[in-house]
Amino acid sequence: MTQLTDTPFTIAGRDFSSRLLVGTGKYKDFTETGAAIAQSGAEIVTFAVRRTNLGQDADAPNLLDVISPRQYTLLPNTAGCYNAKDAVRTCRLARELLDGHNLVKLEVLGDDHTLYPNVVETLKAAETLLADGFDVMVYTSDDPIVARELEAMGCCAIMPLGSLIGSGHGIQNPHNVRLIVEQSSVPVLVDAGIGTASDAAMAMELGCDGVLLNSAIAHARDPLRMANAMKLAVEAGRDAFLAGRMPRRQSADPSSPFAGRING
Amino acid sequence: MPHPPGCLLFMSTPNESIQLTLNGEPYAMTAGLTAADLVEQLGLGGRRIAVEINEQIVPKSQLAATPLGAGDQIEVVHAIGGG
């Protein structure tokens, strides 16, 4: 069997073999979190930064005990931030939390009903973070013009939504995602909206460099099984993209030859 | 330790208490202590946390050299699940 090769998936100068990035939210417990993430094969894992619960048992397990910074590339997010200032503060806290690690997922949200990106605040935050030495993977709308602007500023990955965060509605505007892929020279990842394996495969078939998802695994009836499905879907979609799909036809084209039929 | 109202207006001595805001909540602490003392007091010594005082990051290496003052706005954060 031929060993198939691919170009490396590179984020901010580091090569990764998995093109699936996963979040750590919404799991039943840390055991399930750890098991699902291991099953997904993901190497880059997102988490959130929140105030410590001061009444809490200080010996309670910590997320980073399960998702070790030695084993995974951690990607702190700015979820829950509605303006550039809060997002920048959150990233600086995350950098301190991770001993100087400067790769972040910037997301500045517009409102808590849609969690749609506020691109004005996102652009402001990106500018400050890039000037402060962060490597910024940026969650944004599927607007190619905004995506181009974020790339020109120096963001290391452009991450348009497929549909609303946590909605599981898949990729609502594949044409825009394709436009972003075609114009970008940094990695493009669909982030948000993936509901099931075919959505992840579709993102990769559109030419995305990767997929970032959380709820689709965490809220599946069997998260471990879905983690495996997502791993395979991203690999399958990537191979399909590299292979180049057959042209669509308006009429049938038999796979078996007409010649030599017994009724000929 | 009870204090008469208005005691915060005077210079603190090590036995007095100062009022801080910790993670958005009022928090009383003995005067003259450092950010590292606060972290220990919270049972978070050695844990993977980050500290911000008045919107400025205080690096781990600087916690013990950072005195706390009345009215300081302190955030102590950690990692939790998120996507």
Coordinates of C-alpha atoms in Angstrom, one line a residue, chain A residues 30 65 67 78 129 135 160 174 214 222 242 247:
Chain A
F30 CA -12.7 15.6 33.6
D65 CA -4.0 18.1 35.3
I67 CA -5.1 18.2 29.7
T78 CA -11.4 34.6 25.1
L129 CA -2.4 41.3 20.9
D135 CA 0.2 34.4 18.0
P160 CA -14.6 31.6 10.3
P174 CA -19.8 27.0 2.2
N214 CA -16.4 21.2 21.0
D222 CA -21.5 8.9 23.1
L242 CA -6.3 16.5 -1.8
P247 CA -16.7 16.4 -11.9

